[in-house]
Short mmCIF file of C-alpha atoms in Angstrom, two decimals:
data_model
loop_
_atom_site.label_atom_id
_atom_site.label_comp_id
_atom_site.label_asym_id
_atom_site.label_seq_id
_atom_site.Cartn_x
_atom_site.Cartn_y
_atom_site.Cartn_z
CA MET A 1 -45.63 63.26 98.43
CA ASP A 2 -46.64 63.47 94.76
CA PHE A 3 -50.06 61.80 94.61
CA ARG A 4 -49.40 60.89 90.98
CA LEU A 5 -46.60 58.59 92.15
CA LYS A 6 -48.98 56.91 94.57
CA VAL A 7 -51.42 56.39 91.69
CA PHE A 8 -48.63 54.99 89.50
CA PHE A 9 -47.41 52.71 92.31
CA THR A 10 -50.91 51.32 92.88
CA VAL A 11 -51.58 50.72 89.18
CA ALA A 12 -48.13 49.12 88.73
CA ASN A 13 -48.76 46.68 91.57
CA ARG A 14 -52.35 45.88 90.68
CA LEU A 15 -51.85 46.06 86.88
CA SER A 16 -55.41 47.32 86.76
CA PHE A 17 -56.77 50.85 86.47
CA THR A 18 -60.09 49.65 87.90
CA LYS A 19 -58.57 48.05 91.00
CA ALA A 20 -56.35 51.08 91.56
CA ALA A 21 -59.36 53.40 91.35
CA THR A 22 -61.25 51.29 93.90
CA GLU A 23 -58.27 51.17 96.27
CA LEU A 24 -57.55 54.91 96.08
CA PHE A 25 -61.23 55.98 96.16
CA ILE A 26 -60.98 57.99 92.95
CA THR A 27 -62.52 57.52 89.51
CA GLN A 28 -60.91 55.51 86.72
CA PRO A 29 -60.67 58.62 84.46
CA ALA A 30 -58.76 60.34 87.28
CA ILE A 31 -56.35 57.39 87.41
CA SER A 32 -55.82 57.63 83.63
CA LYS A 33 -55.26 61.41 83.90
CA HIS A 34 -52.56 61.03 86.57
CA ILE A 35 -50.74 58.35 84.56
CA GLN A 36 -50.99 60.44 81.40
CA GLU A 37 -49.50 63.44 83.22
CA LEU A 38 -46.55 61.32 84.39
CA GLU A 39 -45.99 59.99 80.86
CA GLU A 40 -46.06 63.54 79.52
CA GLN A 41 -43.68 64.72 82.23
CA TYR A 42 -41.12 62.00 81.50
CA LYS A 43 -41.93 61.93 77.76
CA ILE A 44 -42.12 58.13 77.73
CA LYS A 45 -44.77 55.44 78.06
CA LEU A 46 -45.03 53.76 81.44
CA PHE A 47 -47.59 51.07 80.54
CA GLU A 48 -48.33 48.92 77.52
CA ARG A 49 -52.06 48.59 76.88
CA ASN A 50 -53.35 45.41 75.29
CA GLY A 51 -57.14 45.51 75.36
CA SER A 52 -58.18 45.36 79.02
CA LYS A 53 -54.73 44.17 80.13
CA ILE A 54 -51.78 46.40 80.96
CA SER A 55 -48.12 45.75 81.68
CA LEU A 56 -45.15 47.88 82.68
CA THR A 57 -42.75 49.13 80.03
CA ASN A 58 -39.01 49.25 80.76
CA ALA A 59 -39.48 52.88 81.77
CA GLY A 60 -42.32 51.84 84.04
CA GLU A 61 -40.10 49.26 85.73
CA VAL A 62 -37.46 51.93 86.37
CA LEU A 63 -39.99 54.37 87.79
CA LEU A 64 -41.49 51.64 89.99
CA LYS A 65 -38.04 50.94 91.46
CA HIS A 66 -37.50 54.63 92.27
CA THR A 67 -41.04 55.02 93.61
CA LYS A 68 -40.48 52.16 96.04
CA ASN A 69 -37.31 53.88 97.26
CA ILE A 70 -39.14 57.20 97.67
CA PHE A 71 -41.95 55.58 99.63
CA GLU A 72 -39.38 53.79 101.78
CA VAL A 73 -37.91 57.17 102.75
CA TYR A 74 -41.36 58.51 103.64
CA ARG A 75 -42.04 55.39 105.65
CA GLU A 76 -38.78 55.81 107.57
CA ILE A 77 -39.62 59.47 108.28
CA ASP A 78 -43.07 58.58 109.60
CA PHE A 79 -41.72 55.78 111.75
CA ASP A 80 -38.79 57.74 113.19
CA MET A 81 -40.92 60.81 113.99
CA SER A 82 -43.59 58.64 115.63
CA ALA A 83 -40.92 56.89 117.69
CA LEU A 84 -39.67 60.25 118.98
CA ILE A 85 -43.03 61.32 120.36
CA ASN A 86 -44.24 57.98 121.68
CA GLN A 87 -43.19 55.72 124.51
CA GLN A 88 -40.00 53.94 123.44
CA LYS A 89 -39.67 51.47 126.29
CA GLY A 90 -41.97 48.76 127.50
CA LEU A 91 -43.57 45.45 126.63
CA LEU A 92 -45.87 44.90 123.67
CA ARG A 93 -47.94 41.73 123.82
CA LEU A 94 -48.88 40.64 120.34
CA GLY A 95 -50.98 37.71 119.14
CA ALA A 96 -51.04 36.32 115.61
CA SER A 97 -52.88 33.43 114.03
CA THR A 98 -50.78 30.64 112.63
CA THR A 99 -50.31 31.62 108.97
CA ILE A 100 -49.49 35.21 109.93
CA SER A 101 -47.03 34.33 112.70
CA GLN A 102 -45.16 31.92 110.41
CA TYR A 103 -45.02 33.83 107.13
CA ILE A 104 -46.05 37.47 107.56
CA ILE A 105 -44.89 38.84 110.91
CA PRO A 106 -41.19 37.74 111.25
CA PRO A 107 -39.61 40.35 108.90
CA LEU A 108 -41.67 43.09 110.51
CA LEU A 109 -40.67 42.10 114.04
CA ALA A 110 -37.00 42.09 113.01
CA ARG A 111 -37.31 45.61 111.60
CA PHE A 112 -39.29 46.83 114.62
CA HIS A 113 -36.60 45.51 116.98
CA GLN A 114 -33.81 47.17 115.00
CA LYS A 115 -35.59 50.52 115.35
CA LEU A 116 -36.77 50.21 118.95
CA GLN A 117 -34.50 47.81 120.77
CA ASP A 118 -35.79 48.77 124.21
CA ILE A 119 -39.26 47.52 123.41
CA LYS A 120 -39.78 43.86 124.17
CA VAL A 121 -42.33 42.04 122.03
CA ASN A 122 -44.00 38.84 123.20
CA LEU A 123 -45.74 36.94 120.40
CA LEU A 124 -48.58 34.56 121.16
CA ASN A 125 -49.33 32.06 118.39
CA GLY A 126 -52.71 30.38 117.98
CA ASN A 127 -55.70 30.12 115.71
CA THR A 128 -58.05 33.08 115.17
CA GLU A 129 -60.46 31.98 117.89
CA GLN A 130 -57.65 31.68 120.44
CA ILE A 131 -56.15 35.09 119.54
CA GLU A 132 -59.52 36.84 119.83
CA LYS A 133 -60.08 35.19 123.21
CA ALA A 134 -56.62 36.35 124.39
CA LEU A 135 -57.45 39.92 123.32
CA LEU A 136 -60.80 39.89 125.12
CA ASN A 137 -59.05 38.54 128.25
CA LYS A 138 -56.47 41.38 127.94
CA GLU A 139 -53.61 38.91 127.63
CA ILE A 140 -52.46 40.79 124.49
CA GLU A 141 -52.81 44.38 123.24
CA ILE A 142 -52.93 43.65 119.50
CA GLY A 143 -53.89 40.63 117.42
CA ILE A 144 -53.51 39.87 113.74
CA VAL A 145 -55.92 37.23 112.52
CA GLU A 146 -57.15 35.43 109.40
CA GLY A 147 -60.86 35.39 110.11
CA GLN A 148 -63.35 38.09 111.05
CA SER A 149 -65.89 36.84 113.53
CA LYS A 150 -67.35 40.34 114.13
CA ASN A 151 -67.23 40.31 117.92
CA GLN A 152 -68.80 43.61 119.04
CA SER A 153 -66.05 44.24 121.60
CA ILE A 154 -63.30 44.01 118.96
CA LYS A 155 -62.26 46.57 116.35
CA TYR A 156 -61.25 44.92 113.04
CA THR A 157 -58.93 46.86 110.70
CA GLU A 158 -58.06 45.52 107.23
CA PHE A 159 -54.34 44.82 107.11
CA LEU A 160 -53.18 42.68 104.20
CA LYS A 161 -54.97 41.03 101.29
CA ASP A 162 -54.57 37.29 100.90
CA GLU A 163 -55.78 34.58 98.55
CA LEU A 164 -56.50 30.98 99.46
CA VAL A 165 -55.57 28.63 96.64
CA LEU A 166 -56.21 24.93 96.08
CA VAL A 167 -52.91 23.03 95.98
CA CYS A 168 -51.58 19.51 95.64
CA ASN A 169 -48.12 17.99 95.24
CA SER A 170 -46.51 18.12 91.81
CA SER A 171 -46.89 14.36 91.18
CA ASN A 172 -50.64 14.34 91.87
CA PRO A 173 -52.66 13.19 88.79
CA LEU A 174 -54.81 16.30 89.22
CA VAL A 175 -51.94 18.38 87.85
CA ASN A 176 -52.80 17.10 84.37
CA LYS A 177 -56.41 18.26 84.71
CA GLU A 178 -56.89 21.58 82.91
CA GLN A 179 -59.36 22.93 85.45
CA VAL A 180 -61.16 21.74 88.55
CA THR A 181 -64.88 22.45 88.88
CA LEU A 182 -66.75 23.14 92.09
CA GLU A 183 -68.54 19.80 91.73
CA ASP A 184 -65.12 18.08 91.49
CA LEU A 185 -64.34 19.29 95.01
CA LYS A 186 -66.79 16.78 96.46
CA ASP A 187 -64.72 13.91 95.01
CA LEU A 188 -61.32 15.11 96.23
CA ARG A 189 -59.64 14.20 99.51
CA PHE A 190 -58.87 17.25 101.65
CA VAL A 191 -56.50 18.21 104.42
CA THR A 192 -57.87 21.17 106.37
CA ARG A 193 -57.10 23.31 109.40
CA GLU A 194 -58.70 22.56 112.75
CA GLN A 195 -61.99 23.96 114.05
CA GLY A 196 -61.52 27.55 115.25
CA SER A 197 -59.12 28.34 112.43
CA GLY A 198 -59.79 31.55 110.51
CA THR A 199 -58.77 29.83 107.29
CA LEU A 200 -61.40 27.13 107.75
CA GLU A 201 -64.01 29.79 108.51
CA VAL A 202 -63.17 31.68 105.29
CA ILE A 203 -63.30 28.52 103.15
CA GLU A 204 -66.68 27.58 104.62
CA HIS A 205 -68.03 31.08 103.95
CA ALA A 206 -66.73 31.09 100.33
CA LEU A 207 -68.27 27.72 99.45
CA LYS A 208 -71.67 28.43 101.00
CA PRO A 209 -73.10 30.56 98.11
CA PHE A 210 -72.40 27.62 95.76
CA GLY A 211 -74.41 25.21 97.89
CA ILE A 212 -71.36 23.35 99.18
CA ASN A 213 -70.91 22.64 102.89
CA LEU A 214 -67.70 21.45 104.52
CA SER A 215 -69.58 18.33 105.58
CA GLN A 216 -69.88 17.39 101.88
CA LEU A 217 -66.10 17.39 101.40
CA LYS A 218 -64.04 14.29 102.05
CA ILE A 219 -61.78 15.55 104.82
CA GLU A 220 -59.05 13.02 105.41
CA MET A 221 -57.15 14.94 108.05
CA GLN A 222 -57.38 18.13 110.12
CA LEU A 223 -54.03 19.62 111.09
CA GLY A 224 -53.00 22.58 113.22
CA SER A 225 -50.66 24.55 110.96
CA PRO A 226 -49.86 25.30 107.29
CA GLU A 227 -46.47 23.59 107.68
CA SER A 228 -48.06 20.31 108.77
CA ILE A 229 -50.60 20.56 105.94
CA LYS A 230 -47.84 21.12 103.37
CA SER A 231 -45.87 18.18 104.70
CA TYR A 232 -48.96 15.96 104.53
CA LEU A 233 -49.64 17.04 100.94
CA MET A 234 -46.09 16.10 99.95
CA ASN A 235 -46.80 12.55 101.07
CA SER A 236 -50.34 12.01 99.83
CA ASP A 237 -52.71 12.64 96.94
CA CYS A 238 -54.80 15.01 99.04
CA VAL A 239 -55.51 18.66 98.24
CA ALA A 240 -55.79 21.68 100.53
CA PHE A 241 -56.84 25.31 100.47
CA ILE A 242 -53.88 27.29 101.74
CA SER A 243 -52.69 30.89 101.82
CA ILE A 244 -50.61 31.99 98.84
CA HIS A 245 -48.23 33.58 101.39
CA ALA A 246 -47.54 30.14 102.89
CA ILE A 247 -46.40 28.37 99.72
CA GLU A 248 -43.99 30.75 97.97
CA LYS A 249 -41.00 28.47 98.51
CA GLU A 250 -42.86 25.29 97.50
CA LEU A 251 -44.20 26.88 94.31
CA LYS A 252 -40.73 28.11 93.40
CA ASN A 253 -39.26 24.63 93.97
CA ASN A 254 -42.14 23.00 92.04
CA GLU A 255 -43.08 20.91 95.06
CA LEU A 256 -46.67 22.15 95.21
CA ILE A 257 -48.93 23.12 92.30
CA ILE A 258 -51.93 25.46 92.29
CA LEU A 259 -55.11 23.94 90.85
CA ASP A 260 -57.37 26.46 89.13
CA ILE A 261 -61.05 26.19 90.02
CA ASP A 262 -63.51 27.27 87.36
CA ASN A 263 -65.10 30.64 88.28
CA PHE A 264 -64.04 30.42 91.91
CA VAL A 265 -61.59 32.57 93.87
CA ILE A 266 -61.19 32.85 97.65
CA GLU A 267 -59.84 36.25 98.62
CA ARG A 268 -59.73 37.59 102.14
CA PHE A 269 -58.05 40.14 104.36
CA PHE A 270 -55.89 39.59 107.36
CA TYR A 271 -57.13 41.87 110.14
CA ILE A 272 -55.44 43.84 112.89
CA ILE A 273 -57.64 43.49 115.96
CA THR A 274 -57.74 45.68 119.06
CA LEU A 275 -60.30 46.20 121.78
CA GLN A 276 -62.85 48.91 121.00
CA GLY A 277 -61.73 52.28 122.38
CA LYS A 278 -58.48 54.20 122.53
CA VAL A 279 -55.29 52.31 121.68
CA ASP A 280 -52.20 52.97 123.85
CA ALA A 281 -49.26 54.86 122.31
CA LEU A 282 -47.00 51.83 121.96
CA SER A 283 -49.69 49.77 120.21
CA GLU A 284 -50.51 52.72 117.96
CA LEU A 285 -46.85 53.01 116.96
CA PHE A 286 -46.67 49.30 116.14
CA ILE A 287 -49.88 49.35 114.09
CA LYS A 288 -48.67 52.39 112.13
CA ASN A 289 -45.40 50.64 111.36
CA ILE A 290 -46.94 47.32 110.36
CA SER A 291 -49.47 49.02 108.08
CA SER A 292 -46.91 51.14 106.24
CA TYR A 293 -44.45 48.25 105.95
CA TYR A 294 -46.83 45.89 104.20
CA ASN A 295 -48.67 48.49 102.12
CA LEU A 296 -45.42 48.93 100.22
CA LYS A 297 -45.19 45.20 99.56
CA LEU A 298 -48.67 44.84 98.07
#
């Protein structure tokens, strides 16, 4: 695989030379050199530079499309070759916390089943605390969770980046407010996830450096899933922190609106969790597939 294409793909998705350098563990000048070499090779600009911001040119869009196709072929090769040398029959017990099981995992499971129809997958749904407990009790082989409680018996592997955004329904008066401050949060009415939820844990951790505790927020309701939170928001003037992955449809339909908070962003990773030690062949095959599948979608 041409590493320059990987560099281009990363820059094109992040639209940042700095972020691409951090992700690929190389220097920013090295990133610039690889992009320059590609532009010289194709004799056309791939990015427009406007100060610190960059955007894809038409040529860049074309190359990105082809690069995705190339990486798809490599991904298929890796998956098919792994499938040939690993166990292709059996039962895989998988656990996923609520946001992941509803919005992230379904397309992957469909693809996995198409490739390996003799493997049965059982999916356990619960909050992060419940999934970690199921793993420790050996009720599942693999978990994918939203929080990271750092249990010493569990190996945590970064899987997919996520952002929690503050949202309300499109008729909420807050929509007309240019920006929400951290102090404003104390005056808003919140809907949150239940105790034990990874999302709630991440929100609590993000607010702590700013001297804000969950106990200071006006929590009107605690609900057990993103779907129930979204439905509640549609019928109230409450706000909620929710995964960007969970609200794509509502944003597109202008049913929910993101409220920008001044100098405040909540980013997190979803984690693949396994017990410390050697992972069985079937689990290893699944993890390899899930990682390659979503790395291309970042």
